């Protein structure tokens, strides 16, 4: 460990890793660069946005029998959101990175490339590429800029520092190509992990997250919609992309003052079965519903998706369709899928056959999300099925994601949310009552001539009308 005096304020600045080039003074935010004979002040580093992450400087864990500690952090922002990169120092002196994005974690270390790597412009989400004689699928490409930093870092970085990165996956294996220094990327390779797998310690607890999330240190900002003034109910710090339920403005909350990214001309309200802010208890874990959106396919069939969040367990989706409910979560380990034209995908030696291939368009959204979402967004969806389990690949020009879903009975959903105003009765199929009324109306018209025909026929007409009414009264009311 090396300790130097901050050239700006004189406070002690620690360099725990010999590979670290700069460190951010925790007192005055000066970026201190370690030189051969002296230290230099490179200017102030922007404070990170204290978000929902459980990690912090000083967190520690074990990976493949190697202990590590978190010594630095950079926060990066791109068009669809933001993420954290935590700089790791292993007990044996090696270093690495812990990617932290929307509750998904990856650990990577730099390594040499044994063959030519693709140019950034040539990487397309969903396509396959050979990296060091292994085939990987492109998951995402993004251009990002640094918006804040903490602790020690292995290179000179500050406000305005930009990079281009491409992420690729194969099962749980993970590769990042970093084009920050030009057209020749730096190769980082590792795997998808969880905090539990790494036995992480010294994590932030729920109370610490509530006290700091959504604000810079010492500065708490109230969030009212800058477009219409309506209060937006959301969990502070959980996300940086918000959609106002009142005016449908898309907001960026990654700065102390929310900024309007887009405004919507269509502000028609949507009635959803579950309301924003509702809480669900599943097992012993409490989840909060922070976002909701409706989507439709190219044939006009629609459905509703609800985003739920827990500080320790992350995110999952509840999906409501005409056929029922399902629970869905993003997959960290990817299935084998030969190409977008393949009729099957497999994972854990289970084959899933392709059911559908369709575009899905966001019709309406409200609340908080872990990526930027707005009405009109379109993704291409590929659905696969094996038994009651389904896999879904969602593809855009920049990103491919996989999710796994299983059906959930509505009675189960209702028990999760309890007897709260949010757990309202599900919507009835619109045709049930209207069809009955239409049948009664037609039957009534046809019965008019019979009213003047004093035969036994009118008796059977009256019996038919009463039967239809009683059927709707006693059986229709039980239909959820």
XYZ file of N, CA and C in Angstrom, residues 194-397:
612
model
N -23.150 -14.154 -9.155
C -24.044 -13.497 -8.213
C -23.251 -13.116 -6.970
N -23.767 -12.171 -6.209
C -23.086 -11.768 -4.982
C -23.032 -12.918 -3.985
N -24.067 -13.781 -4.020
C -24.085 -14.922 -3.112
C -23.006 -15.932 -3.500
N -22.817 -16.170 -4.791
C -21.778 -17.090 -5.230
C -20.398 -16.616 -4.805
N -20.194 -15.306 -4.791
C -18.892 -14.758 -4.415
C -18.759 -14.549 -2.906
N -19.782 -14.944 -2.150
C -19.747 -14.818 -0.693
C -19.368 -13.394 -0.274
N -20.017 -12.427 -0.908
C -19.660 -11.026 -0.674
C -20.018 -10.586 0.745
N -19.135 -9.792 1.313
C -19.313 -9.255 2.656
C -19.184 -7.738 2.603
N -19.567 -7.099 3.700
C -19.504 -5.638 3.828
C -20.314 -4.955 2.728
N -21.479 -5.523 2.440
C -22.392 -4.922 1.472
C -23.288 -3.906 2.174
N -23.850 -2.997 1.404
C -24.809 -2.058 1.968
C -26.121 -2.782 2.265
N -26.732 -2.458 3.410
C -28.017 -3.052 3.729
C -29.151 -2.151 3.233
N -30.388 -2.608 3.431
C -31.540 -1.872 2.925
C -31.599 -0.447 3.470
N -31.306 -0.288 4.739
C -31.403 1.026 5.343
C -30.357 1.983 4.760
N -29.155 1.489 4.524
C -28.134 2.334 3.907
C -28.545 2.746 2.499
N -29.135 1.826 1.760
C -29.576 2.143 0.403
C -30.681 3.190 0.441
N -31.638 3.043 1.351
C -32.737 4.011 1.446
C -32.219 5.402 1.803
N -31.201 5.459 2.658
C -30.697 6.750 3.113
C -29.901 7.485 2.037
N -29.282 6.754 1.129
C -28.384 7.406 0.170
C -28.851 7.337 -1.274
N -29.668 6.363 -1.627
C -29.992 6.157 -3.037
C -30.773 7.328 -3.607
N -30.443 7.634 -4.851
C -31.173 8.672 -5.558
C -30.687 10.079 -5.305
N -29.553 10.245 -4.634
C -29.029 11.591 -4.411
C -27.510 11.548 -4.349
N -26.883 12.667 -4.579
C -25.459 12.785 -4.333
C -25.256 12.907 -2.823
N -24.080 12.593 -2.369
C -23.828 12.630 -0.933
C -24.169 14.017 -0.374
N -25.061 14.038 0.632
C -25.400 15.291 1.291
C -26.448 16.115 0.580
N -26.922 15.663 -0.581
C -27.895 16.468 -1.316
C -29.078 15.588 -1.721
N -30.235 15.875 -1.138
C -31.454 15.134 -1.451
C -32.309 15.976 -2.376
N -32.654 15.419 -3.543
C -33.441 16.140 -4.526
C -34.852 15.564 -4.589
N -35.863 16.450 -4.468
C -37.243 16.020 -4.663
C -37.494 15.837 -6.150
N -38.280 14.808 -6.510
C -38.502 14.522 -7.918
C -39.962 14.735 -8.284
N -40.237 15.905 -8.882
C -41.527 16.166 -9.490
C -41.319 16.196 -10.996
N -42.324 15.757 -11.739
C -42.191 15.735 -13.197
C -41.942 17.142 -13.713
N -40.836 17.403 -14.398
C -40.564 18.746 -14.898
C -41.466 19.141 -16.064
N -42.256 18.174 -16.568
C -43.145 18.479 -17.682
C -44.511 18.951 -17.213
N -45.098 18.221 -16.225
C -46.451 18.577 -15.795
C -46.551 18.884 -14.307
N -45.478 18.630 -13.554
C -45.479 18.923 -12.127
C -46.024 17.823 -11.257
N -46.518 16.743 -11.846
C -47.073 15.646 -11.050
C -45.975 14.923 -10.285
N -46.304 14.482 -9.087
C -45.360 13.687 -8.300
C -45.260 12.293 -8.907
N -44.029 11.798 -9.014
C -43.811 10.480 -9.584
C -43.426 9.532 -8.451
N -44.263 8.557 -8.193
C -43.977 7.595 -7.144
C -43.012 6.531 -7.633
N -41.840 6.482 -7.059
C -40.841 5.480 -7.439
C -39.874 5.299 -6.291
N -39.127 4.223 -6.319
C -38.119 3.989 -5.298
C -36.872 4.789 -5.641
N -36.494 5.761 -4.852
C -35.315 6.574 -5.178
C -34.085 5.714 -5.380
N -33.384 5.972 -6.468
C -32.134 5.289 -6.726
C -32.268 3.945 -7.387
N -33.485 3.432 -7.511
C -33.643 2.115 -8.116
C -33.350 2.172 -9.603
N -33.742 3.244 -10.246
C -33.522 3.373 -11.683
C -33.202 4.814 -12.017
N -32.782 5.037 -13.238
C -32.552 6.396 -13.709
C -33.468 6.749 -14.865
N -34.312 5.819 -15.287
C -35.255 6.084 -16.373
C -36.665 6.019 -15.822
N -37.405 7.124 -15.940
C -38.752 7.211 -15.406
C -39.729 7.613 -16.509
N -40.977 7.171 -16.369
C -42.050 7.593 -17.256
C -43.171 8.137 -16.391
N -43.527 9.401 -16.574
C -44.548 10.040 -15.753
C -45.907 9.397 -16.030
N -46.604 8.892 -15.011
C -47.921 8.289 -15.232
C -48.956 9.294 -15.714
N -48.760 10.596 -15.400
C -49.760 11.603 -15.750
C -49.633 12.089 -17.182
N -48.403 12.432 -17.609
C -48.238 13.035 -18.940
C -47.401 12.186 -19.883
N -46.893 11.024 -19.410
C -46.116 10.099 -20.231
C -44.765 10.650 -20.678
N -44.284 11.737 -20.032
C -42.952 12.246 -20.344
C -41.905 11.223 -19.904
N -40.880 11.030 -20.748
C -39.771 10.136 -20.416
C -38.681 10.970 -19.762
N -38.264 10.579 -18.561
C -37.353 11.391 -17.764
C -36.053 10.670 -17.497
N -34.975 11.443 -17.406
C -33.666 10.938 -17.008
C -33.398 11.431 -15.596
N -33.321 10.517 -14.639
C -33.115 10.885 -13.240
C -31.694 10.605 -12.784
N -30.743 10.582 -13.709
C -29.351 10.314 -13.341
C -28.604 11.587 -12.963
N -29.302 12.709 -12.904
C -28.716 13.972 -12.467
C -29.539 14.481 -11.285
N -29.005 15.446 -10.505
C -29.757 15.933 -9.348
C -31.133 16.485 -9.728
N -31.282 17.011 -10.937
C -32.569 17.519 -11.394
C -33.004 16.715 -12.604
N -34.170 16.091 -12.516
C -34.635 15.232 -13.603
C -34.761 16.015 -14.896
N -34.370 15.397 -15.991
C -34.424 16.030 -17.302
C -35.427 15.300 -18.189
N -36.134 16.073 -19.014
C -37.104 15.495 -19.939
C -36.359 14.989 -21.173
N -36.480 13.694 -21.449
C -35.877 13.119 -22.649
C -36.847 13.130 -23.821
N -38.124 12.932 -23.556
C -39.135 12.910 -24.616
C -40.495 13.148 -23.988
N -41.379 13.787 -24.757
C -42.737 14.012 -24.318
C -43.685 13.287 -25.250
N -44.822 12.870 -24.716
C -45.776 12.091 -25.490
C -47.033 12.903 -25.743
N -47.530 12.815 -26.976
C -48.788 13.475 -27.307
C -49.975 12.642 -26.837
N -49.747 11.356 -26.621
C -50.802 10.450 -26.200
C -50.709 10.225 -24.699
N -51.639 10.809 -23.949
C -51.606 10.692 -22.492
C -52.827 9.936 -21.981
N -53.405 9.101 -22.830
C -54.549 8.312 -22.423
C -54.166 7.373 -21.281
N -54.932 7.412 -20.197
C -54.646 6.554 -19.065
C -54.951 5.096 -19.378
N -54.256 4.203 -18.706
C -54.458 2.766 -18.881
C -54.764 2.153 -17.525
N -55.825 1.388 -17.444
C -56.185 0.709 -16.200
C -55.456 -0.627 -16.154
N -54.652 -0.816 -15.123
C -53.904 -2.068 -14.974
C -54.417 -2.827 -13.759
N -54.242 -4.119 -13.778
C -54.700 -4.953 -12.667
C -53.946 -4.631 -11.389
N -52.640 -4.394 -11.497
C -51.807 -4.050 -10.350
C -51.347 -2.609 -10.491
N -51.259 -1.896 -9.382
C -50.931 -0.478 -9.409
C -49.477 -0.231 -9.034
N -48.929 0.853 -9.553
C -47.579 1.265 -9.184
C -47.493 1.463 -7.672
N -46.400 1.006 -7.086
C -46.200 1.154 -5.653
C -46.708 -0.003 -4.833
N -47.450 -0.926 -5.455
C -47.967 -2.077 -4.714
C -46.809 -2.941 -4.221
N -46.994 -3.580 -3.083
C -45.971 -4.468 -2.531
C -46.489 -5.897 -2.502
N -45.589 -6.823 -2.769
C -45.917 -8.250 -2.765
C -44.961 -8.975 -1.840
N -45.480 -9.914 -1.094
C -44.657 -10.751 -0.225
C -44.611 -12.146 -0.814
N -43.435 -12.555 -1.266
C -43.252 -13.871 -1.882
C -42.245 -14.619 -1.014
N -42.734 -15.673 -0.358
C -41.894 -16.296 0.651
C -41.725 -15.316 1.795
N -40.499 -14.983 2.121
C -40.239 -13.993 3.163
C -39.632 -12.719 2.584
N -39.710 -12.580 1.248
C -39.113 -11.434 0.568
C -40.203 -10.460 0.137
N -39.999 -9.169 0.421
C -40.946 -8.135 0.024
C -40.477 -7.457 -1.258
N -41.362 -7.416 -2.223
C -41.071 -6.801 -3.512
C -41.957 -5.581 -3.709
N -41.451 -4.609 -4.458
C -42.258 -3.423 -4.770
C -42.406 -3.291 -6.270
N -43.646 -3.005 -6.704
C -43.930 -2.820 -8.130
C -43.542 -1.396 -8.498
N -42.504 -1.254 -9.320
C -41.974 0.074 -9.609
C -42.278 0.558 -11.024
N -42.635 -0.348 -11.937
C -42.908 0.061 -13.307
C -43.924 -0.853 -13.959
N -44.657 -0.326 -14.926
C -45.629 -1.125 -15.673
C -45.667 -0.629 -17.103
N -45.868 -1.559 -18.033
C -46.024 -1.155 -19.425
C -46.921 -2.156 -20.147
N -47.586 -1.671 -21.190
C -48.374 -2.535 -22.057
C -47.666 -2.629 -23.401
N -47.683 -3.843 -23.965
C -47.079 -4.068 -25.276
C -48.056 -4.833 -26.153
N -47.850 -4.758 -27.458
C -48.724 -5.452 -28.405
C -47.892 -5.985 -29.553
N -48.362 -7.108 -30.147
C -47.661 -7.670 -31.298
C -48.225 -7.094 -32.594
N -47.757 -7.593 -33.726
C -48.165 -7.038 -35.010
C -49.597 -7.396 -35.386
N -50.228 -8.310 -34.639
C -51.618 -8.659 -34.902
C -52.577 -7.949 -33.956
N -52.035 -7.097 -33.082
C -52.873 -6.325 -32.179
C -53.126 -6.955 -30.834
N -52.621 -8.169 -30.590
C -52.780 -8.798 -29.284
C -51.899 -8.088 -28.263
N -52.475 -7.744 -27.120
C -51.730 -6.988 -26.125
C -51.572 -7.715 -24.808
N -50.649 -7.233 -23.997
C -50.415 -7.789 -22.669
C -49.775 -6.709 -21.793
N -49.718 -6.969 -20.484
C -49.160 -6.010 -19.530
C -47.995 -6.644 -18.796
N -46.932 -5.866 -18.607
C -45.744 -6.337 -17.897
C -45.484 -5.431 -16.700
N -45.260 -6.041 -15.533
C -45.017 -5.314 -14.287
C -43.598 -5.618 -13.805
N -42.831 -4.563 -13.498
C -41.464 -4.723 -13.015
C -41.453 -4.623 -11.490
N -40.936 -5.656 -10.821
C -40.839 -5.677 -9.358
C -39.380 -5.691 -8.933
N -39.113 -5.101 -7.768
C -37.730 -4.931 -7.314
C -37.614 -5.176 -5.815
N -36.513 -5.808 -5.440
C -36.124 -5.969 -4.043
C -34.641 -5.638 -3.936
N -34.253 -4.891 -2.909
C -32.877 -4.408 -2.818
C -31.853 -5.534 -2.806
N -32.215 -6.687 -2.232
C -31.271 -7.805 -2.166
C -31.409 -8.756 -3.338
N -32.645 -8.979 -3.806
C -32.887 -9.998 -4.827
C -32.924 -9.457 -6.253
N -32.985 -8.139 -6.427
C -32.955 -7.575 -7.775
C -34.328 -7.401 -8.397
N -34.440 -7.748 -9.685
C -35.646 -7.486 -10.457
C -36.280 -8.777 -10.959
N -37.599 -8.751 -11.140
C -38.261 -9.757 -11.960
C -39.543 -9.150 -12.519
N -40.136 -9.844 -13.512
C -41.328 -9.357 -14.199
C -42.517 -10.265 -13.926
N -43.690 -9.663 -13.748
C -44.959 -10.368 -13.808
C -45.626 -9.981 -15.121
N -46.036 -10.973 -15.889
C -46.628 -10.719 -17.197
C -48.074 -11.190 -17.183
N -48.991 -10.308 -17.588
C -50.423 -10.607 -17.618
C -50.909 -10.626 -19.066
N -51.445 -11.761 -19.498
C -52.005 -11.895 -20.833
C -53.435 -12.403 -20.735
N -54.098 -12.531 -21.881
C -55.455 -13.093 -21.891
C -55.467 -14.536 -21.432
N -54.323 -15.228 -21.571
C -54.245 -16.636 -21.181
C -53.899 -16.832 -19.710
N -53.472 -15.762 -19.026
C -53.120 -15.901 -17.620
C -51.880 -15.112 -17.262
N -51.219 -15.530 -16.180
C -50.073 -14.816 -15.623
C -48.825 -15.688 -15.688
N -47.670 -15.023 -15.744
C -46.398 -15.738 -15.668
C -45.373 -14.859 -14.970
N -44.362 -15.511 -14.418
C -43.253 -14.814 -13.755
C -42.015 -14.993 -14.604
N -41.324 -13.883 -14.882
C -40.197 -13.920 -15.808
C -38.996 -13.203 -15.219
N -37.796 -13.724 -15.507
C -36.557 -13.105 -15.034
C -35.500 -13.176 -16.125
N -34.651 -12.160 -16.189
C -33.553 -12.123 -17.161
C -32.548 -13.208 -16.818
N -32.037 -13.895 -17.836
C -31.114 -15.013 -17.633
C -29.664 -14.526 -17.699
N -28.871 -14.939 -16.716
C -27.441 -14.623 -16.722
C -26.655 -15.647 -17.533
N -27.132 -16.898 -17.538
C -26.512 -17.953 -18.346
C -27.381 -18.172 -19.575
N -26.779 -18.067 -20.748
C -27.559 -18.058 -21.978
C -27.730 -19.440 -22.582
N -28.870 -19.656 -23.281
C -29.080 -20.914 -24.012
C -28.196 -20.982 -25.254
N -28.066 -22.182 -25.786
C -27.427 -22.379 -27.090
C -28.476 -22.129 -28.163
N -28.148 -21.246 -29.117
C -29.084 -20.877 -30.173
C -28.264 -20.653 -31.438
N -28.466 -21.524 -32.424
C -27.597 -21.495 -33.606
C -27.687 -20.180 -34.355
N -28.890 -19.651 -34.547
C -29.097 -18.388 -35.253
C -30.544 -17.966 -35.060
N -30.874 -16.759 -35.512
C -32.250 -16.276 -35.369
C -33.218 -17.093 -36.220
N -32.704 -17.871 -37.153
C -33.565 -18.698 -37.997
C -33.763 -20.107 -37.427
N -33.034 -20.441 -36.377
C -33.117 -21.786 -35.802
C -34.467 -22.006 -35.132
N -34.965 -23.233 -35.219
C -36.278 -23.571 -34.674
C -36.222 -24.088 -33.243
N -35.040 -24.067 -32.633
C -34.934 -24.549 -31.258
C -33.763 -23.873 -30.563
N -33.802 -23.927 -29.235
C -32.708 -23.462 -28.382
C -32.613 -24.442 -27.225
N -31.441 -24.530 -26.594
C -31.282 -25.497 -25.509
C -30.439 -24.912 -24.384
N -30.742 -25.373 -23.175
C -29.972 -24.990 -22.010
C -30.111 -26.094 -20.969
N -29.027 -26.385 -20.277
C -29.001 -27.449 -19.257
C -29.515 -28.765 -19.830
N -29.137 -29.047 -21.081
C -29.481 -30.288 -21.778
C -30.994 -30.443 -22.015
N -31.719 -29.331 -21.957
C -33.154 -29.334 -22.269
C -33.367 -28.539 -23.542
N -34.085 -29.130 -24.499
C -34.350 -28.476 -25.776
C -35.702 -27.758 -25.728
N -35.720 -26.541 -26.238
C -36.936 -25.742 -26.314
C -37.270 -25.499 -27.790
N -38.506 -25.782 -28.184
C -38.906 -25.564 -29.582
C -39.465 -24.159 -29.740
N -39.216 -23.570 -30.902
C -39.675 -22.206 -31.146
C -41.170 -22.187 -31.401
N -41.858 -21.278 -30.711
C -43.297 -21.105 -30.892
C -43.622 -19.924 -31.792
N -43.023 -18.762 -31.466
C -43.406 -17.537 -32.152
C -42.165 -16.698 -32.475
N -42.344 -15.829 -33.455
C -41.345 -14.837 -33.850
C -42.142 -13.618 -34.288
N -42.088 -12.521 -33.487
C -42.960 -11.381 -33.773
C -42.348 -10.086 -33.228
N -42.743 -8.936 -33.772
C -42.331 -7.658 -33.194
C -43.253 -7.279 -32.046
N -42.706 -6.723 -30.991
C -43.488 -6.264 -29.841
C -43.245 -4.768 -29.667
N -44.340 -4.003 -29.574
C -44.261 -2.550 -29.494
C -44.825 -2.063 -28.173
N -44.089 -1.182 -27.493
C -44.583 -0.582 -26.254
C -45.719 0.381 -26.589
N -46.888 0.149 -25.980
C -48.044 1.021 -26.193
C -48.133 2.120 -25.138
N -47.762 1.768 -23.907
C -47.896 2.686 -22.770
C -46.935 2.227 -21.686
N -46.406 3.188 -20.926
C -45.505 2.847 -19.820
C -45.654 3.882 -18.722
N -45.359 3.470 -17.482
C -45.396 4.392 -16.351
C -44.524 3.840 -15.237
N -43.891 4.751 -14.491
C -43.078 4.345 -13.352
C -41.606 4.347 -13.658
N -40.860 3.482 -12.968
C -39.407 3.444 -13.040
C -38.950 2.137 -13.673
N -37.887 2.232 -14.485
C -37.364 1.068 -15.190
C -35.847 1.062 -15.105
N -35.257 -0.134 -15.282
C -33.806 -0.233 -15.229
C -33.177 -0.085 -16.607
N -33.897 0.450 -17.556
C -33.368 0.895 -18.837
C -34.378 1.889 -19.391
N -33.981 2.654 -20.404
C -34.880 3.652 -20.954
C -35.989 2.973 -21.752
N -37.240 3.324 -21.438
C -38.391 2.747 -22.136
C -39.361 3.875 -22.479
N -40.005 3.768 -23.633
C -40.963 4.784 -24.065
C -41.939 4.163 -25.043
N -43.119 4.740 -25.125
C -44.112 4.276 -26.084
C -43.527 4.342 -27.492
N -43.740 3.285 -28.265
C -43.206 3.212 -29.614
C -41.966 2.355 -29.745
N -41.320 2.020 -28.620
C -40.144 1.144 -28.668
C -40.544 -0.221 -29.230
N -39.698 -0.766 -30.109
C -40.005 -2.041 -30.758
C -38.835 -3.004 -30.571
N -39.150 -4.243 -30.206
C -38.153 -5.311 -30.161
C -38.694 -6.497 -30.938
N -37.802 -7.343 -31.421
C -38.205 -8.584 -32.067
C -38.118 -9.698 -31.029
N -39.211 -10.423 -30.845
C -39.297 -11.444 -29.803
C -39.339 -12.830 -30.425
N -38.532 -13.739 -29.873
C -38.541 -15.149 -30.252
C -38.921 -15.935 -28.999
N -40.016 -16.684 -29.053
C -40.459 -17.468 -27.895
C -40.233 -18.949 -28.132
N -39.759 -19.635 -27.077
C -39.485 -21.069 -27.124
C -40.187 -21.732 -25.940
N -40.538 -23.004 -26.097
C -41.292 -23.688 -25.058
C -40.791 -25.105 -24.834
N -40.773 -25.506 -23.547
C -40.529 -26.889 -23.160
C -41.376 -27.147 -21.925
N -42.434 -27.967 -22.050
C -43.357 -28.141 -20.953
C -44.044 -26.827 -20.634
N -44.046 -26.443 -19.366
C -44.658 -25.178 -18.961
C -43.663 -24.021 -18.899
N -42.407 -24.300 -19.179
C -41.378 -23.258 -19.131
C -41.172 -22.656 -20.511
N -41.033 -21.342 -20.552
C -40.773 -20.658 -21.815
C -39.500 -19.818 -21.720
N -38.804 -19.743 -22.839
C -37.668 -18.838 -22.987
C -38.060 -17.781 -24.011
N -37.552 -16.573 -23.825
C -37.812 -15.496 -24.777
C -36.529 -14.742 -25.053
N -36.203 -14.600 -26.337
C -35.081 -13.766 -26.761
C -35.655 -12.475 -27.319
N -35.174 -11.325 -26.809
C -35.621 -10.030 -27.301
C -34.444 -9.330 -27.967
N -34.621 -8.976 -29.231
C -33.512 -8.489 -30.057
C -33.818 -7.114 -30.625
N -32.843 -6.203 -30.477
C -32.868 -4.911 -31.161
C -31.569 -4.786 -31.952
N -31.347 -3.639 -32.547
C -30.115 -3.445 -33.299
C -28.880 -3.387 -32.433
